[in-house]
PDB file of C-alpha atoms in Angstrom:
ATOM      1  CA  MET A   1      96.289 105.471 112.000  1.00  0.00           C
ATOM      2  CA  SER A   2      93.857 104.231 114.457  1.00  0.00           C
ATOM      3  CA  VAL A   3      91.130 101.654 114.834  1.00  0.00           C
ATOM      4  CA  HIS A   4      91.221 100.565 111.185  1.00  0.00           C
ATOM      5  CA  ARG A   5      94.731  99.161 111.473  1.00  0.00           C
ATOM      6  CA  ASP A   6      95.612  95.560 112.211  1.00  0.00           C
ATOM      7  CA  SER A   7      97.224  94.841 115.581  1.00  0.00           C
ATOM      8  CA  GLN A   8     100.906  93.961 115.597  1.00  0.00           C
ATOM      9  CA  LEU A   9     102.392  91.063 117.544  1.00  0.00           C
ATOM     10  CA  ASP A  10     106.059  90.665 118.338  1.00  0.00           C
ATOM     11  CA  MET A  11     106.519  87.089 119.495  1.00  0.00           C
ATOM     12  CA  PHE A  12     109.523  85.826 121.328  1.00  0.00           C
ATOM     13  CA  ALA A  13     110.013  82.284 122.591  1.00  0.00           C
ATOM     14  CA  LYS A  14     112.262  81.545 125.524  1.00  0.00           C
ATOM     15  CA  ALA A  15     113.579  78.001 125.621  1.00  0.00           C
ATOM     16  CA  SER A  16     114.022  76.443 129.070  1.00  0.00           C
ATOM     17  CA  PRO A  17     117.333  74.643 129.545  1.00  0.00           C
ATOM     18  CA  ALA A  18     116.853  70.893 129.829  1.00  0.00           C
ATOM     19  CA  ILE A  19     119.195  68.569 131.732  1.00  0.00           C
ATOM     20  CA  ALA A  20     119.567  65.127 130.173  1.00  0.00           C
ATOM     21  CA  LYS A  21     122.199  62.495 129.568  1.00  0.00           C
ATOM     22  CA  ALA A  22     123.976  62.812 126.251  1.00  0.00           C
ATOM     23  CA  ARG A  23     122.939  60.260 123.665  1.00  0.00           C
ATOM     24  CA  GLY A  24     125.342  60.314 120.781  1.00  0.00           C
ATOM     25  CA  PRO A  25     127.166  63.355 119.351  1.00  0.00           C
ATOM     26  CA  SER A  26     126.015  66.740 120.555  1.00  0.00           C
ATOM     27  CA  ARG A  27     123.953  68.748 118.034  1.00  0.00           C
ATOM     28  CA  ARG A  28     124.238  72.010 119.930  1.00  0.00           C
ATOM     29  CA  PRO A  29     125.728  74.941 118.028  1.00  0.00           C
ATOM     30  CA  PRO A  30     129.167  76.074 119.177  1.00  0.00           C
ATOM     31  CA  SER A  31     129.044  78.586 121.979  1.00  0.00           C
ATOM     32  CA  GLN A  32     129.332  82.257 121.100  1.00  0.00           C
ATOM     33  CA  PRO A  33     132.848  83.616 121.668  1.00  0.00           C
ATOM     34  CA  ALA A  34     133.177  85.602 124.832  1.00  0.00           C
ATOM     35  CA  GLY A  35     132.888  89.329 124.360  1.00  0.00           C
ATOM     36  CA  SER A  36     130.736  89.157 121.215  1.00  0.00           C
ATOM     37  CA  SER A  37     128.141  91.898 120.983  1.00  0.00           C
ATOM     38  CA  GLN A  38     124.451  91.325 120.530  1.00  0.00           C
ATOM     39  CA  GLU A  39     124.800  92.648 116.980  1.00  0.00           C
ATOM     40  CA  ASP A  40     127.540  90.105 116.285  1.00  0.00           C
ATOM     41  CA  MET A  41     125.266  87.323 117.506  1.00  0.00           C
ATOM     42  CA  ALA A  42     122.372  88.615 115.406  1.00  0.00           C
ATOM     43  CA  ARG A  43     124.610  88.765 112.336  1.00  0.00           C
ATOM     44  CA  THR A  44     125.811  85.203 112.939  1.00  0.00           C
ATOM     45  CA  LEU A  45     122.228  83.953 113.052  1.00  0.00           C
ATOM     46  CA  GLU A  46     121.319  85.871 109.891  1.00  0.00           C
ATOM     47  CA  GLU A  47     124.340  84.620 107.983  1.00  0.00           C
ATOM     48  CA  SER A  48     123.359  81.031 108.761  1.00  0.00           C
ATOM     49  CA  GLY A  49     120.347  81.454 106.497  1.00  0.00           C
ATOM     50  CA  ASN A  50     118.060  79.882 109.095  1.00  0.00           C
ATOM     51  CA  TYR A  51     116.964  83.015 110.907  1.00  0.00           C
ATOM     52  CA  ARG A  52     115.600  86.478 110.256  1.00  0.00           C
ATOM     53  CA  ILE A  53     116.292  88.998 112.978  1.00  0.00           C
ATOM     54  CA  LEU A  54     114.050  91.936 113.857  1.00  0.00           C
ATOM     55  CA  ARG A  55     115.851  94.838 115.482  1.00  0.00           C
ATOM     56  CA  LYS A  56     114.017  97.223 117.794  1.00  0.00           C
ATOM     57  CA  LEU A  57     113.508 100.657 116.281  1.00  0.00           C
ATOM     58  CA  ALA A  58     115.241 103.310 118.335  1.00  0.00           C
ATOM     59  CA  ALA A  59     113.650 106.758 118.476  1.00  0.00           C
ATOM     60  CA  ARG A  60     115.834 109.576 117.211  1.00  0.00           C
ATOM     61  CA  PRO A  61     116.786 112.125 119.868  1.00  0.00           C
ATOM     62  CA  ILE A  62     115.977 115.799 119.491  1.00  0.00           C
ATOM     63  CA  ALA A  63     118.920 117.553 117.828  1.00  0.00           C
ATOM     64  CA  PRO A  64     120.394 120.343 119.956  1.00  0.00           C
ATOM     65  CA  VAL A  65     120.750 122.626 116.908  1.00  0.00           C
ATOM     66  CA  ARG A  66     119.276 122.688 113.420  1.00  0.00           C
ATOM     67  CA  ARG A  67     121.835 121.893 110.749  1.00  0.00           C
ATOM     68  CA  PRO A  68     122.138 124.396 107.898  1.00  0.00           C
ATOM     69  CA  GLY A  69     120.734 123.267 104.587  1.00  0.00           C
ATOM     70  CA  PHE A  70     117.635 121.653 106.078  1.00  0.00           C
ATOM     71  CA  SER A  71     115.334 124.649 105.965  1.00  0.00           C
ATOM     72  CA  ARG A  72     111.962 122.897 105.771  1.00  0.00           C
ATOM     73  CA  LEU A  73     109.938 121.424 108.612  1.00  0.00           C
ATOM     74  CA  GLY A  74     107.832 118.278 108.486  1.00  0.00           C
ATOM     75  CA  VAL A  75     105.673 116.699 111.174  1.00  0.00           C
ATOM     76  CA  VAL A  76     104.834 113.012 111.351  1.00  0.00           C
ATOM     77  CA  LEU A  77     101.501 112.835 113.153  1.00  0.00           C
ATOM     78  CA  ASP A  78      99.332 110.046 114.541  1.00  0.00           C
ATOM     79  CA  THR A  79      96.054 109.934 116.421  1.00  0.00           C
ATOM     80  CA  GLU A  80      94.276 107.342 118.508  1.00  0.00           C
ATOM     81  CA  THR A  81      90.513 107.819 118.629  1.00  0.00           C
ATOM     82  CA  THR A  82      87.342 106.384 120.131  1.00  0.00           C
ATOM     83  CA  GLY A  83      86.079 105.293 116.711  1.00  0.00           C
ATOM     84  CA  LEU A  84      86.092 105.834 112.966  1.00  0.00           C
ATOM     85  CA  ASN A  85      83.733 108.793 112.534  1.00  0.00           C
ATOM     86  CA  HIS A  86      85.324 112.208 113.051  1.00  0.00           C
ATOM     87  CA  ARG A  87      81.881 113.779 113.474  1.00  0.00           C
ATOM     88  CA  ASN A  88      80.928 111.599 116.449  1.00  0.00           C
ATOM     89  CA  ASP A  89      84.136 110.098 117.806  1.00  0.00           C
ATOM     90  CA  GLU A  90      86.976 111.835 119.612  1.00  0.00           C
ATOM     91  CA  ILE A  91      90.753 111.937 119.743  1.00  0.00           C
ATOM     92  CA  ILE A  92      92.157 110.338 122.880  1.00  0.00           C
ATOM     93  CA  GLU A  93      95.848 110.612 121.978  1.00  0.00           C
ATOM     94  CA  ILE A  94      97.978 112.663 119.602  1.00  0.00           C
ATOM     95  CA  GLY A  95     101.616 112.046 118.791  1.00  0.00           C
ATOM     96  CA  ALA A  96     103.790 114.344 116.695  1.00  0.00           C
ATOM     97  CA  VAL A  97     107.458 114.198 115.705  1.00  0.00           C
ATOM     98  CA  ALA A  98     108.845 117.297 113.961  1.00  0.00           C
ATOM     99  CA  PHE A  99     111.866 116.958 111.693  1.00  0.00           C
ATOM    100  CA  THR A 100     113.835 119.062 109.237  1.00  0.00           C
ATOM    101  CA  PHE A 101     114.316 118.303 105.553  1.00  0.00           C
ATOM    102  CA  ASP A 102     115.723 120.024 102.491  1.00  0.00           C
ATOM    103  CA  ASP A 103     114.255 121.043  99.135  1.00  0.00           C
ATOM    104  CA  ASP A 104     115.196 117.670  97.637  1.00  0.00           C
ATOM    105  CA  GLY A 105     113.258 115.736 100.265  1.00  0.00           C
ATOM    106  CA  VAL A 106     116.282 114.599 102.280  1.00  0.00           C
ATOM    107  CA  ILE A 107     115.531 114.250 105.993  1.00  0.00           C
ATOM    108  CA  GLY A 108     117.710 116.065 108.499  1.00  0.00           C
ATOM    109  CA  ASP A 109     117.076 115.823 112.249  1.00  0.00           C
ATOM    110  CA  VAL A 110     114.263 115.491 114.758  1.00  0.00           C
ATOM    111  CA  VAL A 111     113.672 118.919 116.305  1.00  0.00           C
ATOM    112  CA  GLY A 112     110.559 118.412 118.426  1.00  0.00           C
ATOM    113  CA  ILE A 113     108.324 115.729 119.917  1.00  0.00           C
ATOM    114  CA  TYR A 114     104.877 115.904 121.475  1.00  0.00           C
ATOM    115  CA  GLY A 115     102.633 113.203 122.861  1.00  0.00           C
ATOM    116  CA  GLY A 116      99.480 113.741 124.877  1.00  0.00           C
ATOM    117  CA  LEU A 117      96.333 111.992 126.069  1.00  0.00           C
ATOM    118  CA  GLN A 118      92.851 113.458 126.363  1.00  0.00           C
ATOM    119  CA  GLN A 119      89.812 112.286 128.296  1.00  0.00           C
ATOM    120  CA  PRO A 120      86.841 111.884 125.933  1.00  0.00           C
ATOM    121  CA  SER A 121      83.270 112.847 126.801  1.00  0.00           C
ATOM    122  CA  ARG A 122      82.256 109.168 126.937  1.00  0.00           C
ATOM    123  CA  PRO A 123      83.996 105.996 128.156  1.00  0.00           C
ATOM    124  CA  ILE A 124      86.495 104.470 125.733  1.00  0.00           C
ATOM    125  CA  PRO A 125      84.922 101.484 123.929  1.00  0.00           C
ATOM    126  CA  PRO A 126      86.430  98.146 125.028  1.00  0.00           C
ATOM    127  CA  GLU A 127      87.575  97.316 121.488  1.00  0.00           C
ATOM    128  CA  ILE A 128      89.586 100.544 121.386  1.00  0.00           C
ATOM    129  CA  THR A 129      91.267  99.713 124.669  1.00  0.00           C
ATOM    130  CA  ARG A 130      92.122  96.245 123.343  1.00  0.00           C
ATOM    131  CA  LEU A 131      93.640  97.764 120.217  1.00  0.00           C
ATOM    132  CA  THR A 132      95.534 100.711 121.697  1.00  0.00           C
ATOM    133  CA  GLY A 133      96.053  99.758 125.336  1.00  0.00           C
ATOM    134  CA  ILE A 134      94.574 103.122 126.352  1.00  0.00           C
ATOM    135  CA  THR A 135      92.176 102.815 129.289  1.00  0.00           C
ATOM    136  CA  ASP A 136      89.716 105.214 130.903  1.00  0.00           C
ATOM    137  CA  ALA A 137      92.020 105.371 133.929  1.00  0.00           C
ATOM    138  CA  MET A 138      94.941 106.507 131.754  1.00  0.00           C
ATOM    139  CA  VAL A 139      93.024 109.410 130.211  1.00  0.00           C
ATOM    140  CA  GLU A 140      91.147 110.517 133.328  1.00  0.00           C
ATOM    141  CA  GLY A 141      91.769 114.235 133.802  1.00  0.00           C
ATOM    142  CA  GLN A 142      94.141 114.372 130.821  1.00  0.00           C
ATOM    143  CA  VAL A 143      94.011 117.236 128.295  1.00  0.00           C
ATOM    144  CA  ILE A 144      96.122 117.579 125.167  1.00  0.00           C
ATOM    145  CA  ASP A 145      98.410 120.612 125.467  1.00  0.00           C
ATOM    146  CA  ILE A 146      97.273 122.587 122.430  1.00  0.00           C
ATOM    147  CA  GLN A 147      99.973 125.231 122.856  1.00  0.00           C
ATOM    148  CA  ALA A 148     102.738 122.618 122.803  1.00  0.00           C
ATOM    149  CA  LEU A 149     101.125 121.017 119.767  1.00  0.00           C
ATOM    150  CA  ARG A 150     100.711 124.389 118.078  1.00  0.00           C
ATOM    151  CA  SER A 151     104.449 125.098 118.421  1.00  0.00           C
ATOM    152  CA  LEU A 152     105.131 122.078 116.176  1.00  0.00           C
ATOM    153  CA  ILE A 153     102.224 122.361 113.728  1.00  0.00           C
ATOM    154  CA  GLU A 154     102.134 126.085 112.913  1.00  0.00           C
ATOM    155  CA  PRO A 155     105.624 126.322 111.343  1.00  0.00           C
ATOM    156  CA  ALA A 156     105.326 122.965 109.536  1.00  0.00           C
ATOM    157  CA  ASP A 157     105.606 122.904 105.745  1.00  0.00           C
ATOM    158  CA  LEU A 158     104.070 119.424 105.559  1.00  0.00           C
ATOM    159  CA  ILE A 159     102.140 117.119 107.888  1.00  0.00           C
ATOM    160  CA  ILE A 160     102.510 113.398 107.221  1.00  0.00           C
ATOM    161  CA  ALA A 161     100.082 110.767 108.454  1.00  0.00           C
ATOM    162  CA  HIS A 162      99.875 107.060 107.701  1.00  0.00           C
ATOM    163  CA  ASN A 163      96.326 107.270 106.301  1.00  0.00           C
ATOM    164  CA  ALA A 164      95.846 111.024 106.171  1.00  0.00           C
ATOM    165  CA  GLY A 165      92.256 110.535 105.022  1.00  0.00           C
ATOM    166  CA  PHE A 166      91.547 109.297 108.557  1.00  0.00           C
ATOM    167  CA  ASP A 167      93.765 111.560 110.665  1.00  0.00           C
ATOM    168  CA  ARG A 168      93.210 114.898 108.908  1.00  0.00           C
ATOM    169  CA  PRO A 169      89.424 115.125 109.492  1.00  0.00           C
ATOM    170  CA  PHE A 170      89.872 114.231 113.174  1.00  0.00           C
ATOM    171  CA  CYS A 171      92.651 116.807 113.603  1.00  0.00           C
ATOM    172  CA  GLU A 172      90.745 119.595 111.863  1.00  0.00           C
ATOM    173  CA  ALA A 173      87.683 118.854 113.994  1.00  0.00           C
ATOM    174  CA  PHE A 174      89.911 118.961 117.080  1.00  0.00           C
ATOM    175  CA  SER A 175      91.702 122.279 116.509  1.00  0.00           C
ATOM    176  CA  THR A 176      91.933 125.139 114.031  1.00  0.00           C
ATOM    177  CA  VAL A 177      95.737 124.866 114.211  1.00  0.00           C
ATOM    178  CA  PHE A 178      95.462 122.193 111.503  1.00  0.00           C
ATOM    179  CA  ALA A 179      93.388 124.342 109.135  1.00  0.00           C
ATOM    180  CA  GLY A 180      95.138 125.345 105.929  1.00  0.00           C
ATOM    181  CA  LYS A 181      98.123 123.010 106.356  1.00  0.00           C
ATOM    182  CA  ALA A 182      99.572 120.843 103.599  1.00  0.00           C
ATOM    183  CA  TRP A 183      99.124 117.111 104.235  1.00  0.00           C
ATOM    184  CA  ALA A 184     100.711 114.006 102.735  1.00  0.00           C
ATOM    185  CA  CYS A 185      99.627 110.376 103.095  1.00  0.00           C
ATOM    186  CA  SER A 186     102.364 107.778 103.493  1.00  0.00           C
ATOM    187  CA  VAL A 187      99.895 105.000 102.597  1.00  0.00           C
ATOM    188  CA  SER A 188      98.530 106.243  99.281  1.00  0.00           C
ATOM    189  CA  GLU A 189     101.311 108.513  97.996  1.00  0.00           C
ATOM    190  CA  ILE A 190     104.207 106.044  98.133  1.00  0.00           C
ATOM    191  CA  ASP A 191     104.443 103.011  95.842  1.00  0.00           C
ATOM    192  CA  TRP A 192     105.368 100.525  98.560  1.00  0.00           C
ATOM    193  CA  SER A 193     104.868  97.482  96.313  1.00  0.00           C
ATOM    194  CA  ALA A 194     107.507  98.801  93.915  1.00  0.00           C
ATOM    195  CA  ARG A 195     109.838  98.936  96.912  1.00  0.00           C
ATOM    196  CA  GLY A 196     109.263  95.259  97.667  1.00  0.00           C
ATOM    197  CA  PHE A 197     106.746  95.588 100.498  1.00  0.00           C
ATOM    198  CA  GLU A 198     103.775  93.221 100.612  1.00  0.00           C
ATOM    199  CA  GLY A 199     101.429  95.589 102.435  1.00  0.00           C
ATOM    200  CA  THR A 200     101.007  99.218 103.428  1.00  0.00           C
ATOM    201  CA  LYS A 201     100.033  98.890 107.085  1.00  0.00           C
ATOM    202  CA  LEU A 202     102.712 100.279 109.359  1.00  0.00           C
ATOM    203  CA  GLY A 203     103.265  96.923 111.053  1.00  0.00           C
ATOM    204  CA  TYR A 204     104.006  95.296 107.691  1.00  0.00           C
ATOM    205  CA  LEU A 205     106.404  98.041 106.674  1.00  0.00           C
ATOM    206  CA  VAL A 206     108.279  97.950 109.972  1.00  0.00           C
ATOM    207  CA  GLY A 207     108.503  94.153 110.014  1.00  0.00           C
ATOM    208  CA  GLN A 208     109.588  93.795 106.403  1.00  0.00           C
ATOM    209  CA  ALA A 209     112.233  96.451 106.943  1.00  0.00           C
ATOM    210  CA  GLY A 210     113.700  94.236 109.671  1.00  0.00           C
ATOM    211  CA  TYR A 211     112.430  96.034 112.765  1.00  0.00           C
ATOM    212  CA  PHE A 212     109.777  95.942 115.454  1.00  0.00           C
ATOM    213  CA  HIS A 213     108.329  98.666 117.667  1.00  0.00           C
ATOM    214  CA  ASP A 214     105.696  99.289 120.332  1.00  0.00           C
ATOM    215  CA  GLY A 215     102.756  99.781 117.981  1.00  0.00           C
ATOM    216  CA  HIS A 216      99.434 101.567 118.437  1.00  0.00           C
ATOM    217  CA  ARG A 217     100.722 104.290 120.716  1.00  0.00           C
ATOM    218  CA  ALA A 218     100.834 107.567 118.872  1.00  0.00           C
ATOM    219  CA  VAL A 219     104.393 108.794 119.463  1.00  0.00           C
ATOM    220  CA  ASP A 220     105.871 105.317 118.987  1.00  0.00           C
ATOM    221  CA  ASP A 221     104.100 105.003 115.641  1.00  0.00           C
ATOM    222  CA  CYS A 222     105.401 108.430 114.607  1.00  0.00           C
ATOM    223  CA  HIS A 223     109.007 107.471 115.365  1.00  0.00           C
ATOM    224  CA  ALA A 224     108.582 104.176 113.512  1.00  0.00           C
ATOM    225  CA  LEU A 225     107.096 105.833 110.427  1.00  0.00           C
ATOM    226  CA  LEU A 226     109.882 108.424 110.301  1.00  0.00           C
ATOM    227  CA  GLU A 227     112.509 105.670 110.250  1.00  0.00           C
ATOM    228  CA  ILE A 228     110.761 103.789 107.452  1.00  0.00           C
ATOM    229  CA  LEU A 229     110.353 107.007 105.441  1.00  0.00           C
ATOM    230  CA  ASP A 230     114.073 107.695 105.720  1.00  0.00           C
ATOM    231  CA  ARG A 231     115.182 104.188 104.784  1.00  0.00           C
ATOM    232  CA  GLU A 232     116.602 103.372 101.360  1.00  0.00           C
ATOM    233  CA  GLN A 233     117.036  99.749 100.347  1.00  0.00           C
ATOM    234  CA  GLY A 234     117.879  97.586  97.397  1.00  0.00           C
ATOM    235  CA  GLY A 235     119.731 100.203  95.386  1.00  0.00           C
ATOM    236  CA  GLU A 236     116.809 102.641  95.324  1.00  0.00           C
ATOM    237  CA  SER A 237     117.720 106.104  94.121  1.00  0.00           C
ATOM    238  CA  GLU A 238     115.538 107.914  96.632  1.00  0.00           C
ATOM    239  CA  SER A 239     113.994 107.370 100.052  1.00  0.00           C
ATOM    240  CA  PRO A 240     110.259 106.847 100.581  1.00  0.00           C
ATOM    241  CA  PHE A 241     110.064 110.358 102.034  1.00  0.00           C
ATOM    242  CA  THR A 242     111.609 111.874  98.915  1.00  0.00           C
ATOM    243  CA  GLU A 243     108.941 110.117  96.837  1.00  0.00           C
ATOM    244  CA  LEU A 244     106.236 111.304  99.230  1.00  0.00           C
ATOM    245  CA  TYR A 245     107.448 114.900  99.224  1.00  0.00           C
ATOM    246  CA  ARG A 246     107.467 115.011  95.429  1.00  0.00           C
ATOM    247  CA  ALA A 247     103.971 113.536  95.316  1.00  0.00           C
ATOM    248  CA  SER A 248     102.738 116.187  97.755  1.00  0.00           C
ATOM    249  CA  GLN A 249     103.881 118.922  95.378  1.00  0.00           C
ATOM    250  CA  ARG A 250     101.826 117.627  92.465  1.00  0.00           C
ATOM    251  CA  SER A 251      98.198 118.498  91.835  1.00  0.00           C
ATOM    252  CA  ARG A 252      95.597 115.786  91.487  1.00  0.00           C
ATOM    253  CA  ILE A 253      92.225 115.999  89.801  1.00  0.00           C
ATOM    254  CA  ARG A 254      89.001 114.655  91.236  1.00  0.00           C
ATOM    255  CA  ILE A 255      86.596 113.708  88.448  1.00  0.00           C
ATOM    256  CA  PHE A 256      82.878 113.362  89.169  1.00  0.00           C
ATOM    257  CA  ALA A 257      80.939 111.072  86.829  1.00  0.00           C
ATOM    258  CA  GLU A 258      77.819 113.127  87.465  1.00  0.00           C
ATOM    259  CA  HIS A 259      74.574 111.915  85.833  1.00  0.00           C
ATOM    260  CA  SER A 260      76.252 108.697  84.693  1.00  0.00           C
ATOM    261  CA  PRO A 261      73.730 105.985  83.712  1.00  0.00           C
ATOM    262  CA  PHE A 262      72.688 103.822  86.653  1.00  0.00           C
ATOM    263  CA  GLU A 263      73.455 100.621  84.760  1.00  0.00           C
ATOM    264  CA  MET A 264      77.108 101.687  84.457  1.00  0.00           C
ATOM    265  CA  LYS A 265      77.725 101.768  88.197  1.00  0.00           C
ATOM    266  CA  ASP A 266      79.460  98.368  88.267  1.00  0.00           C
ATOM    267  CA  HIS A 267      81.816  99.453  85.489  1.00  0.00           C
ATOM    268  CA  LEU A 268      82.721 102.616  87.410  1.00  0.00           C
ATOM    269  CA  LYS A 269      83.224 100.721  90.635  1.00  0.00           C
ATOM    270  CA  ALA A 270      85.482  98.184  88.920  1.00  0.00           C
ATOM    271  CA  ARG A 271      87.621 101.029  87.581  1.00  0.00           C
ATOM    272  CA  GLY A 272      88.147 102.458  91.065  1.00  0.00           C
ATOM    273  CA  TYR A 273      85.391 105.053  91.310  1.00  0.00           C
ATOM    274  CA  ARG A 274      83.798 105.635  94.704  1.00  0.00           C
ATOM    275  CA  TRP A 275      80.266 106.740  95.493  1.00  0.00           C
ATOM    276  CA  SER A 276      79.507 110.057  97.186  1.00  0.00           C
ATOM    277  CA  ASP A 277      75.971 110.487  98.518  1.00  0.00           C
ATOM    278  CA  GLY A 278      76.400 114.255  98.764  1.00  0.00           C
ATOM    279  CA  SER A 279      76.309 114.386 102.552  1.00  0.00           C
ATOM    280  CA  ASP A 280      79.940 115.529 102.786  1.00  0.00           C
ATOM    281  CA  GLY A 281      79.486 118.505 100.475  1.00  0.00           C
ATOM    282  CA  ARG A 282      80.676 116.731  97.355  1.00  0.00           C
ATOM    283  CA  LEU A 283      78.510 116.141  94.314  1.00  0.00           C
ATOM    284  CA  LYS A 284      76.180 113.176  94.542  1.00  0.00           C
ATOM    285  CA  SER A 285      77.888 110.913  92.042  1.00  0.00           C
ATOM    286  CA  TRP A 286      80.666 108.424  91.414  1.00  0.00           C
ATOM    287  CA  TRP A 287      84.138 109.983  91.562  1.00  0.00           C
ATOM    288  CA  ILE A 288      87.817 109.180  91.202  1.00  0.00           C
ATOM    289  CA  GLU A 289      91.130 110.999  91.747  1.00  0.00           C
ATOM    290  CA  VAL A 290      93.871 110.911  89.118  1.00  0.00           C
ATOM    291  CA  ASP A 291      97.230 112.553  88.455  1.00  0.00           C
ATOM    292  CA  GLU A 292      97.476 115.377  85.956  1.00  0.00           C
ATOM    293  CA  ASP A 293      99.008 112.927  83.481  1.00  0.00           C
ATOM    294  CA  GLY A 294      96.025 110.580  83.790  1.00  0.00           C
ATOM    295  CA  LEU A 295      93.316 113.181  83.204  1.00  0.00           C
ATOM    296  CA  GLY A 296      93.129 112.767  79.419  1.00  0.00           C
ATOM    297  CA  ASP A 297      92.808 108.987  79.579  1.00  0.00           C
ATOM    298  CA  GLU A 298      90.117 109.169  82.245  1.00  0.00           C
ATOM    299  CA  LEU A 299      88.037 111.687  80.321  1.00  0.00           C
ATOM    300  CA  SER A 300      88.355 109.549  77.192  1.00  0.00           C
ATOM    301  CA  TYR A 301      87.119 106.523  79.152  1.00  0.00           C
ATOM    302  CA  LEU A 302      84.095 108.373  80.522  1.00  0.00           C
ATOM    303  CA  ARG A 303      83.150 109.829  77.148  1.00  0.00           C
ATOM    304  CA  ALA A 304      83.554 106.547  75.261  1.00  0.00           C
ATOM    305  CA  GLU A 305      82.384 103.949  77.803  1.00  0.00           C
ATOM    306  CA  ILE A 306      80.081 105.689  80.276  1.00  0.00           C
ATOM    307  CA  TYR A 307      78.394 108.695  78.661  1.00  0.00           C
ATOM    308  CA  ARG A 308      78.974 107.562  75.049  1.00  0.00           C
ATOM    309  CA  TRP A 309      79.057 111.177  74.043  1.00  0.00           C
ATOM    310  CA  LYS A 310      82.344 112.733  72.964  1.00  0.00           C
ATOM    311  CA  GLU A 311      81.352 116.219  74.134  1.00  0.00           C
ATOM    312  CA  ALA A 312      80.672 115.167  77.738  1.00  0.00           C
ATOM    313  CA  GLU A 313      82.357 117.430  80.304  1.00  0.00           C
ATOM    314  CA  PRO A 314      82.166 115.853  83.779  1.00  0.00           C
ATOM    315  CA  PRO A 315      82.885 118.209  86.719  1.00  0.00           C
ATOM    316  CA  LEU A 316      86.525 118.458  87.792  1.00  0.00           C
ATOM    317  CA  VAL A 317      88.160 119.684  91.006  1.00  0.00           C
ATOM    318  CA  ARG A 318      91.911 120.274  91.182  1.00  0.00           C
ATOM    319  CA  LEU A 319      93.474 119.386  94.529  1.00  0.00           C
ATOM    320  CA  THR A 320      96.801 120.261  96.116  1.00  0.00           C
ATOM    321  CA  ALA A 321      98.300 119.030  99.409  1.00  0.00           C
ATOM    322  CA  PHE A 322      96.340 121.824 101.095  1.00  0.00           C
ATOM    323  CA  ASP A 323      93.049 120.283  99.913  1.00  0.00           C
ATOM    324  CA  ARG A 324      93.662 116.545  99.831  1.00  0.00           C
ATOM    325  CA  PHE A 325      92.453 114.171 102.546  1.00  0.00           C
ATOM    326  CA  LYS A 326      89.858 116.567 103.944  1.00  0.00           C
ATOM    327  CA  SER A 327      86.551 115.099 105.057  1.00  0.00           C
TER     328      SER A 327
END
């Protein structure tokens, strides 16, 4: 969750009181009864049908003890970086919020928090500072505490990032503590549209859920994502995290349309295939990822529409949460 995300603006207008002679009946709303809470006032505005209120997301405190029954450990993680390429760019901030959950994917409590800045080898690009608010002065002399980070990551059963395909390669390039961990992506492994959300960017999810937060700082984004993952709405039978946890336990299959005819490239692209030039260790071909249940249909499509040979056997790679979202 870094430079590829849209910036988030929380806009508030303050009206200046005006002094004028009354002209006709007053159109001012009745004054709020004395002693009413801010929540009461917000509810009054909402019930009028003329306003939508955004409430500030409050970070969960660290629980003093771990409740029984929540035996698993998850970590919501976010990075801010100097750019998009994990081979050339660097992490300048890491945030991590560790929480417990049970075997059914029900979230328990926050049990650890880490946030740290790191000075990169080159000055931070101006566009990154505009996006994140992180300046060269803020990171000067700063080093991420790898031991503190390790204490959260090593025991984790699952690491969650909002665009794990971006964060995982940066984290694995940064430290071996991330090697061999199971990852889940809260962008691609949750059906947000089925839950009534119009977009998958964190700012959209937070806003549509009725909240706002201080975006584009790593720990703040982690707290915000955890709240959205644990939020059920509209009579849903399970939380977004429960859906994500179940998705992380399923295998997916990456299918490579190796040696597909050049003239079929537009058909493959329209179906959702992506091109790999082979530089990342993958086969040089078009490829797609599908669920186990979708494997038969995809092979039938390739054999009938692309290869036009019913015996075609394109290369397959089975992926688990330990393999997905690697570079």
